[in-house]
Coordinates of C-alpha atoms in Angstrom, one line a residue:
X1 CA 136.9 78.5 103.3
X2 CA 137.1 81.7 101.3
X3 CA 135.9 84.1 104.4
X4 CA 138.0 83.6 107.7
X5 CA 137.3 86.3 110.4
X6 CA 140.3 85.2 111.8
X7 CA 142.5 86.4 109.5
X8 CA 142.1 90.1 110.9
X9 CA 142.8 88.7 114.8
X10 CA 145.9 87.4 113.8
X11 CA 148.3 89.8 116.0
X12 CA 147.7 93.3 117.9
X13 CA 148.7 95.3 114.9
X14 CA 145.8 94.0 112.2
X15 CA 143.1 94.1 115.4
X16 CA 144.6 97.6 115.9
X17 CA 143.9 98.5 112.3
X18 CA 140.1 97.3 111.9
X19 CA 139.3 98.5 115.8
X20 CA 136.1 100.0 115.3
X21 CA 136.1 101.6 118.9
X22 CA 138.8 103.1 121.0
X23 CA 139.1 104.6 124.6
X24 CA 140.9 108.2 124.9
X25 CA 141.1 110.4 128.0
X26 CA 139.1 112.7 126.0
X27 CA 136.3 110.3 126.5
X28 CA 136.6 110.7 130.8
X29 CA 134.9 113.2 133.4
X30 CA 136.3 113.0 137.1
X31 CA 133.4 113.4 139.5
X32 CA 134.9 114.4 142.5
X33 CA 133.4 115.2 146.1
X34 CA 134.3 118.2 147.9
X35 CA 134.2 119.1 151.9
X36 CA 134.1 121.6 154.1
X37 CA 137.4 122.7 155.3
X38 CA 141.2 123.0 154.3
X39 CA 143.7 120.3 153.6
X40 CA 141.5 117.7 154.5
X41 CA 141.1 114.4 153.1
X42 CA 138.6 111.4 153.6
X43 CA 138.9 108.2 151.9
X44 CA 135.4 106.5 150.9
X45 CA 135.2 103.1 152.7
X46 CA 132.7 101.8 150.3
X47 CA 134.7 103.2 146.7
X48 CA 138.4 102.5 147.1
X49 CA 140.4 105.3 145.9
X50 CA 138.1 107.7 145.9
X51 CA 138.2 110.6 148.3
X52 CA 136.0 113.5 149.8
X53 CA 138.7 116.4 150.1
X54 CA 138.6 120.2 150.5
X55 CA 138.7 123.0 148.2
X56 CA 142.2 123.3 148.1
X57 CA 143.1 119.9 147.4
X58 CA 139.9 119.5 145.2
X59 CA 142.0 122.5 142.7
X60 CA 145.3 120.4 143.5
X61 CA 143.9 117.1 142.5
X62 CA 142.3 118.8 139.1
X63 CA 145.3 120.1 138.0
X64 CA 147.3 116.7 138.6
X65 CA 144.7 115.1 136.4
X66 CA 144.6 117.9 133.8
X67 CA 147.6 116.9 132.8
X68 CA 147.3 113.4 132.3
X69 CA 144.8 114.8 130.0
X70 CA 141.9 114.6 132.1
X71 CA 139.7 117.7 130.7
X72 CA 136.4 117.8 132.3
X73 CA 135.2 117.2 135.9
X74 CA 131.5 116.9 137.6
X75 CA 131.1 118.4 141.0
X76 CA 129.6 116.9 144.2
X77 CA 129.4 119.1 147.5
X78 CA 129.0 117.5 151.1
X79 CA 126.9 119.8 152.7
X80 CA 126.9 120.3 156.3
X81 CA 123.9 119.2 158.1
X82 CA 123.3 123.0 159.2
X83 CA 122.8 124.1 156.2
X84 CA 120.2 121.9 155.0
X85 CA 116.6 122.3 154.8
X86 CA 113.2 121.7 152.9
X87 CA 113.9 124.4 150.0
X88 CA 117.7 123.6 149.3
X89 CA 118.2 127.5 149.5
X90 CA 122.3 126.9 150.2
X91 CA 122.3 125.8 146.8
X92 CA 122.5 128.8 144.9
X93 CA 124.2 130.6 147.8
X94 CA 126.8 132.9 146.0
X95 CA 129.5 132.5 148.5
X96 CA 128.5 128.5 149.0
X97 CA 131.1 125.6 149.3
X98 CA 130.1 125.0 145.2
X99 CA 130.4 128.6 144.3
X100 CA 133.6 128.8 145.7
X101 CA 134.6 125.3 144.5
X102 CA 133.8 126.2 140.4
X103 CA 135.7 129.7 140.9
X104 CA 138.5 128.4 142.5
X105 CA 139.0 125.7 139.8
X106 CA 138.6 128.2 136.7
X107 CA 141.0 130.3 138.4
X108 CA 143.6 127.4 138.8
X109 CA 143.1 125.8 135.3
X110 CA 140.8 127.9 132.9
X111 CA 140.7 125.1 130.2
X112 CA 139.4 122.7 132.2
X113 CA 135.9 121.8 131.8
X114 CA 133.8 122.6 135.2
X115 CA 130.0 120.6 135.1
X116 CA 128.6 121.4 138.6
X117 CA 125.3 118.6 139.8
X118 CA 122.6 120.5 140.0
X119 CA 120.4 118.8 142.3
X120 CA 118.7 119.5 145.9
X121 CA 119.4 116.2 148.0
X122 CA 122.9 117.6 149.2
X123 CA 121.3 120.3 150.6
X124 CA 118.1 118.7 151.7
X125 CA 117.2 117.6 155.1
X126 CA 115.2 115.0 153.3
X127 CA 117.9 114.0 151.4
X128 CA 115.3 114.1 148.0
X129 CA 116.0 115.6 144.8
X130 CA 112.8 118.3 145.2
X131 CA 111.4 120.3 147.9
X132 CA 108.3 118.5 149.7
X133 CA 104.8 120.0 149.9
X134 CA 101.6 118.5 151.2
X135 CA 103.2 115.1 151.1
X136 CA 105.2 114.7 147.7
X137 CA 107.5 116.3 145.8
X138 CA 106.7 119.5 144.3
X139 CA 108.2 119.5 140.7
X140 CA 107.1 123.5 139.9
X141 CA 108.3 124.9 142.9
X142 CA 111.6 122.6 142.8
X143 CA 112.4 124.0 139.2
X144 CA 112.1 127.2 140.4
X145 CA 114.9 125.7 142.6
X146 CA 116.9 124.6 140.2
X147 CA 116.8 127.2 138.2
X148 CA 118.1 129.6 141.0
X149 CA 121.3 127.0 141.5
X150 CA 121.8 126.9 137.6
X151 CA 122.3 130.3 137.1
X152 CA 124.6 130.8 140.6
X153 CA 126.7 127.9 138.9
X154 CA 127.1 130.2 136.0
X155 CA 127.6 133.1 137.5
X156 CA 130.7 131.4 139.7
X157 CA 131.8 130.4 136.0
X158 CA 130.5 127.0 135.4
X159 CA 131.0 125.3 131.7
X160 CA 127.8 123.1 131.4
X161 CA 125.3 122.6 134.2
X162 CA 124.3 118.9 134.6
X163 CA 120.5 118.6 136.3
X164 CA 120.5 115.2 137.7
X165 CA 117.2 115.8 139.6
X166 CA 115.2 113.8 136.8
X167 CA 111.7 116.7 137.6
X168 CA 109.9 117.4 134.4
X169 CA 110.4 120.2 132.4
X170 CA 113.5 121.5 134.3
X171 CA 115.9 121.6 131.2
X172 CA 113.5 124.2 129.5
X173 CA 113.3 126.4 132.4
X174 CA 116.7 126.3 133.4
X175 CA 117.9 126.9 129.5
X176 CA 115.3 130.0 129.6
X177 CA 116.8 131.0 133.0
X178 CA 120.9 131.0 131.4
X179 CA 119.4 132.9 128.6
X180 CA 117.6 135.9 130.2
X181 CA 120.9 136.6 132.5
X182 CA 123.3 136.5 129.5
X183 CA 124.9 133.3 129.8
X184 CA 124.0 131.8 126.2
X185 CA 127.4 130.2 126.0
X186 CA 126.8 127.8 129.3
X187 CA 125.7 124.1 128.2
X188 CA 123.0 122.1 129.8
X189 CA 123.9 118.3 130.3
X190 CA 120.3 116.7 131.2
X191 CA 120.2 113.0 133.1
X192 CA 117.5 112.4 130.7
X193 CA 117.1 108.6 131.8
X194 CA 118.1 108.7 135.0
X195 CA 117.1 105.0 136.5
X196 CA 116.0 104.6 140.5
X197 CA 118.5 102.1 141.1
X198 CA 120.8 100.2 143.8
X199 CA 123.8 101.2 141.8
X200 CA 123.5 104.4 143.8
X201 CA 125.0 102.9 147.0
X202 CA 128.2 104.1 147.9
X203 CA 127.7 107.9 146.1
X204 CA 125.1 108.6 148.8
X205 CA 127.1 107.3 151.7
X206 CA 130.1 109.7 150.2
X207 CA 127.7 113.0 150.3
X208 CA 125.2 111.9 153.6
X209 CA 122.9 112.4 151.1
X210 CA 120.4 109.2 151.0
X211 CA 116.7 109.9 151.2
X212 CA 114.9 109.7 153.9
X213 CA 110.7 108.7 155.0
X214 CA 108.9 112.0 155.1
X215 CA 105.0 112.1 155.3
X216 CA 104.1 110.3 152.7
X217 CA 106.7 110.0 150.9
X218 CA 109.0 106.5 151.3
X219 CA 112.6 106.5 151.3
X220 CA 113.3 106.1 147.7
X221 CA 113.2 108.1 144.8
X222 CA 110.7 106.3 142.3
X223 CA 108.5 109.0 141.9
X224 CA 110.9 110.8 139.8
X225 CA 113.8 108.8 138.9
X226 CA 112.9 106.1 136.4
X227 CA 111.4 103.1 136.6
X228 CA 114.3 100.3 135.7
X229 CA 111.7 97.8 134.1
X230 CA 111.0 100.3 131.0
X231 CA 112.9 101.6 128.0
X232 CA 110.5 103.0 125.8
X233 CA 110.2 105.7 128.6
X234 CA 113.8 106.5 128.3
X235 CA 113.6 107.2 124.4
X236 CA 110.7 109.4 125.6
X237 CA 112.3 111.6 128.3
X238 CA 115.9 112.1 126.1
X239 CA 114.1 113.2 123.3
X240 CA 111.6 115.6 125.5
X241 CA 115.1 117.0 126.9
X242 CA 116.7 117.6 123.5
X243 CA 113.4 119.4 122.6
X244 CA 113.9 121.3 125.5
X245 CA 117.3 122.6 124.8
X246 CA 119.6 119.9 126.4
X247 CA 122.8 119.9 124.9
X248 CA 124.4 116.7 125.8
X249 CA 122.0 113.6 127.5
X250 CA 122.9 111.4 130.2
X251 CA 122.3 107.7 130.3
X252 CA 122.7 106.2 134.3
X253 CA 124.2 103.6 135.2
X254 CA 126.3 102.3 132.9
X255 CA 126.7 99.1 132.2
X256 CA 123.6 97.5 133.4
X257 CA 121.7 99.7 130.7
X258 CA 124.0 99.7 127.5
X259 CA 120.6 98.8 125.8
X260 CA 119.2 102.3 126.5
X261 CA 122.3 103.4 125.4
X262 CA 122.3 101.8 121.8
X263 CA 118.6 102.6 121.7
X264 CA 118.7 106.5 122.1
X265 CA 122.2 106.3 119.8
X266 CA 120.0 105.5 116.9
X267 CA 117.5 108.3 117.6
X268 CA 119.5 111.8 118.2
X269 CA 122.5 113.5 117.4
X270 CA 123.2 114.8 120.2
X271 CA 126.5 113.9 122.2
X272 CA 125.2 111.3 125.1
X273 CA 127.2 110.6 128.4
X274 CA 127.5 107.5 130.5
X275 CA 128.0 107.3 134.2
X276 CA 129.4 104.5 135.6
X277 CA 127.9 104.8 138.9
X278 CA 129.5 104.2 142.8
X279 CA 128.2 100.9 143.0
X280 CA 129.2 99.5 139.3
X281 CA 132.9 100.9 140.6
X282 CA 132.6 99.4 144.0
X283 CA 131.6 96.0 142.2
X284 CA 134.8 95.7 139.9
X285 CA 137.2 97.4 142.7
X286 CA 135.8 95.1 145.2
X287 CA 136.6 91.7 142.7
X288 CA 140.0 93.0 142.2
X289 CA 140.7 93.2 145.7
X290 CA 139.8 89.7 146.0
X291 CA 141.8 88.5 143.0
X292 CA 138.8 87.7 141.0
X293 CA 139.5 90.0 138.6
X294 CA 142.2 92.2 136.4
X295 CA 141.6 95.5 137.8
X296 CA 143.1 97.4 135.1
X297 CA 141.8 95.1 132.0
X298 CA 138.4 95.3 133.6
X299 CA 138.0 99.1 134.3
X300 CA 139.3 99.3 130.4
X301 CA 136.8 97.1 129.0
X302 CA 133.8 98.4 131.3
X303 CA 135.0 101.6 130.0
X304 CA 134.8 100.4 126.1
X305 CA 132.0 98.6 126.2
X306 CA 130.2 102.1 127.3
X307 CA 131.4 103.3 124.5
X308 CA 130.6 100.9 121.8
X309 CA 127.2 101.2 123.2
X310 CA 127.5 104.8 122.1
X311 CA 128.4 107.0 124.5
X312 CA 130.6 109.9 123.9
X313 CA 131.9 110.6 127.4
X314 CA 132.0 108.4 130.1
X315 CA 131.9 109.7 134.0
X316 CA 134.0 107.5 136.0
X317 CA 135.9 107.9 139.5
X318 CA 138.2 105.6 137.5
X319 CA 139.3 108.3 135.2
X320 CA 142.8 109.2 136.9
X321 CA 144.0 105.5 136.8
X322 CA 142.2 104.9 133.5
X323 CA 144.1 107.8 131.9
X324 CA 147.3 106.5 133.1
X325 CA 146.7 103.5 131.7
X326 CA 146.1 104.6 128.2
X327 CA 149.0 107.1 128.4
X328 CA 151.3 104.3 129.2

């Protein structure tokens, strides 16, 4: 034979040389979940080694993973049940538990990069993405929403907002929103193709937040979030969002839908980012517990293989452990 593929898997140092892809912790955002109160800490039944903690350890834990070179974190807020209601107006409260949470990390590590959710079900009584009129979700009057929260993100000094709320033509509004109060320099990273999926699990146990039946509308989110039998609807709704002025687009989940991933690669520039979701982290954690699997060789080639799809950035609640790993 005059061809032998072989030849370049002979040892670690040739497969090192002709790697075509390659894991760094510039690749990883943190999402982390933030509570009410100080110095307290609640682990996450459902996602081992994940935890809902207060502001002040939420700053503590950032900077701990800043430097093993963990650069970026996504923000989730546990609302109390108080402050909830049909219009989300907590939200965009300036002196709110998220406010107060972007501040107080900016403050604590300026270079770190601070992408707040900007979504309604943590602060809806309904536990849905949009504010509910005459028996559905409004979209207009749920931008209008989400526009409000946008700009108090920015205003408590946010990075790049990340609207996971999946209504139509929010990235437009919101972009026109950031302009017209001066903050041209804040990013928008759209969850362009968002699926409704079972991934979800564990996340909305972590925030209370899973939806609820409300007059007509079922306990799901399928009327906004994306049907998980269809692809050419993804291409569709990513490329709407880049029209719209989305900087970066989000592909969720991961893994299950590394097809999407490849498929909107070929079609835009733009940087796209993964989330491996609660339940795809529950899944490998959950195997490792048993012995089934390698937890670390596992969370690293999950991790790849979202990459070689062709993601830029990967969102994982693995990212602390996964960073050690490739430091060491």
């Amino acid at each position: 034979m005059i061809s032998r593929n072989r030849r370049l898997r002979t040892n670690d140092s040739i497969r090192g040389l002709v790697r075509e892809t390659n894991l760094t912790t510039n690749d990883l955002v943190l999402p982390m979940f933030v509570m009410e109160g100080n110095n307290k800490k609640e682990a996450i039944s459902s996602m081992p080694g994940v935890f809902r903690q207060s502001l002040d350890l939420t700053v503590q834990t950032v900077k701990e993973n800043y430097d093993l070179g963990i650069k970026a974190v996504n923000l989730y807020m546990k609302v109390s049940d108080n402050l909830k209601d049909n219009t989300g107006k907590e939200a965009w409260n300036p002196n709110g538990l998220m406010q107060n949470t972007i501040k107080a990390i900016k403050d604590a590590v300026p270079g770190v990069v601070v992408m707040p959710d900007v979504a309604l079900d943590p602060y809806s009584m309904y536990g849905h993405d949009g504010i509910i009129k005459n028996g559905k979700i409004d979209n207009d009057s749920t931008v209008e929403a989400l526009v409000k929260m946008g700009i108090s993100h920015a205003e408590a000094g946010a990075d790049i907002l990340a609207p996971s709320d999946m209504m139509d033509g929010r990235v437009l509004a919101m972009r026109e929103g950031l302009e017209e109060n001066g903050f041209t320099d804040v990013g928008i990273l759209s969850y362009a193709a968002k699926y409704a999926s079972a991934f979800y699990g564990p996340f909305r146990s972590a925030l209370d937040s899973a939806p609820v039946d409300v007059q007509e509308i079922p306990a799901d989110k399928k009327t906004y979030q994306m049907d998980f039998h269809n692809s050419r609807e993804a291409i569709d709704e990513a490329l709407r969002d880049v029209e719209e002025g989305a900087d970066i687009i989000m592909i969720k989940p991961g893994m299950p839908y590394l097809d999407i991933v490849s498929k909107i690669r070929e079609l835009i520039t733009q940087p796209i980012a993964v989330y491996q979701v609660s339940g795809e982290y529950a899944m490998l954690k959950a195997a490792a517990q048993n012995g089934w699997l390698d937890n670390d060789k596992v969370l690293l080639e999950s991790l790849t293989c979202i990459k070689r799809a062709g993601a830029d950035m990967i969102f994982t609640y693995a990212a602390p452990e996964v960073a050690k790993l490739l430091n060491r």
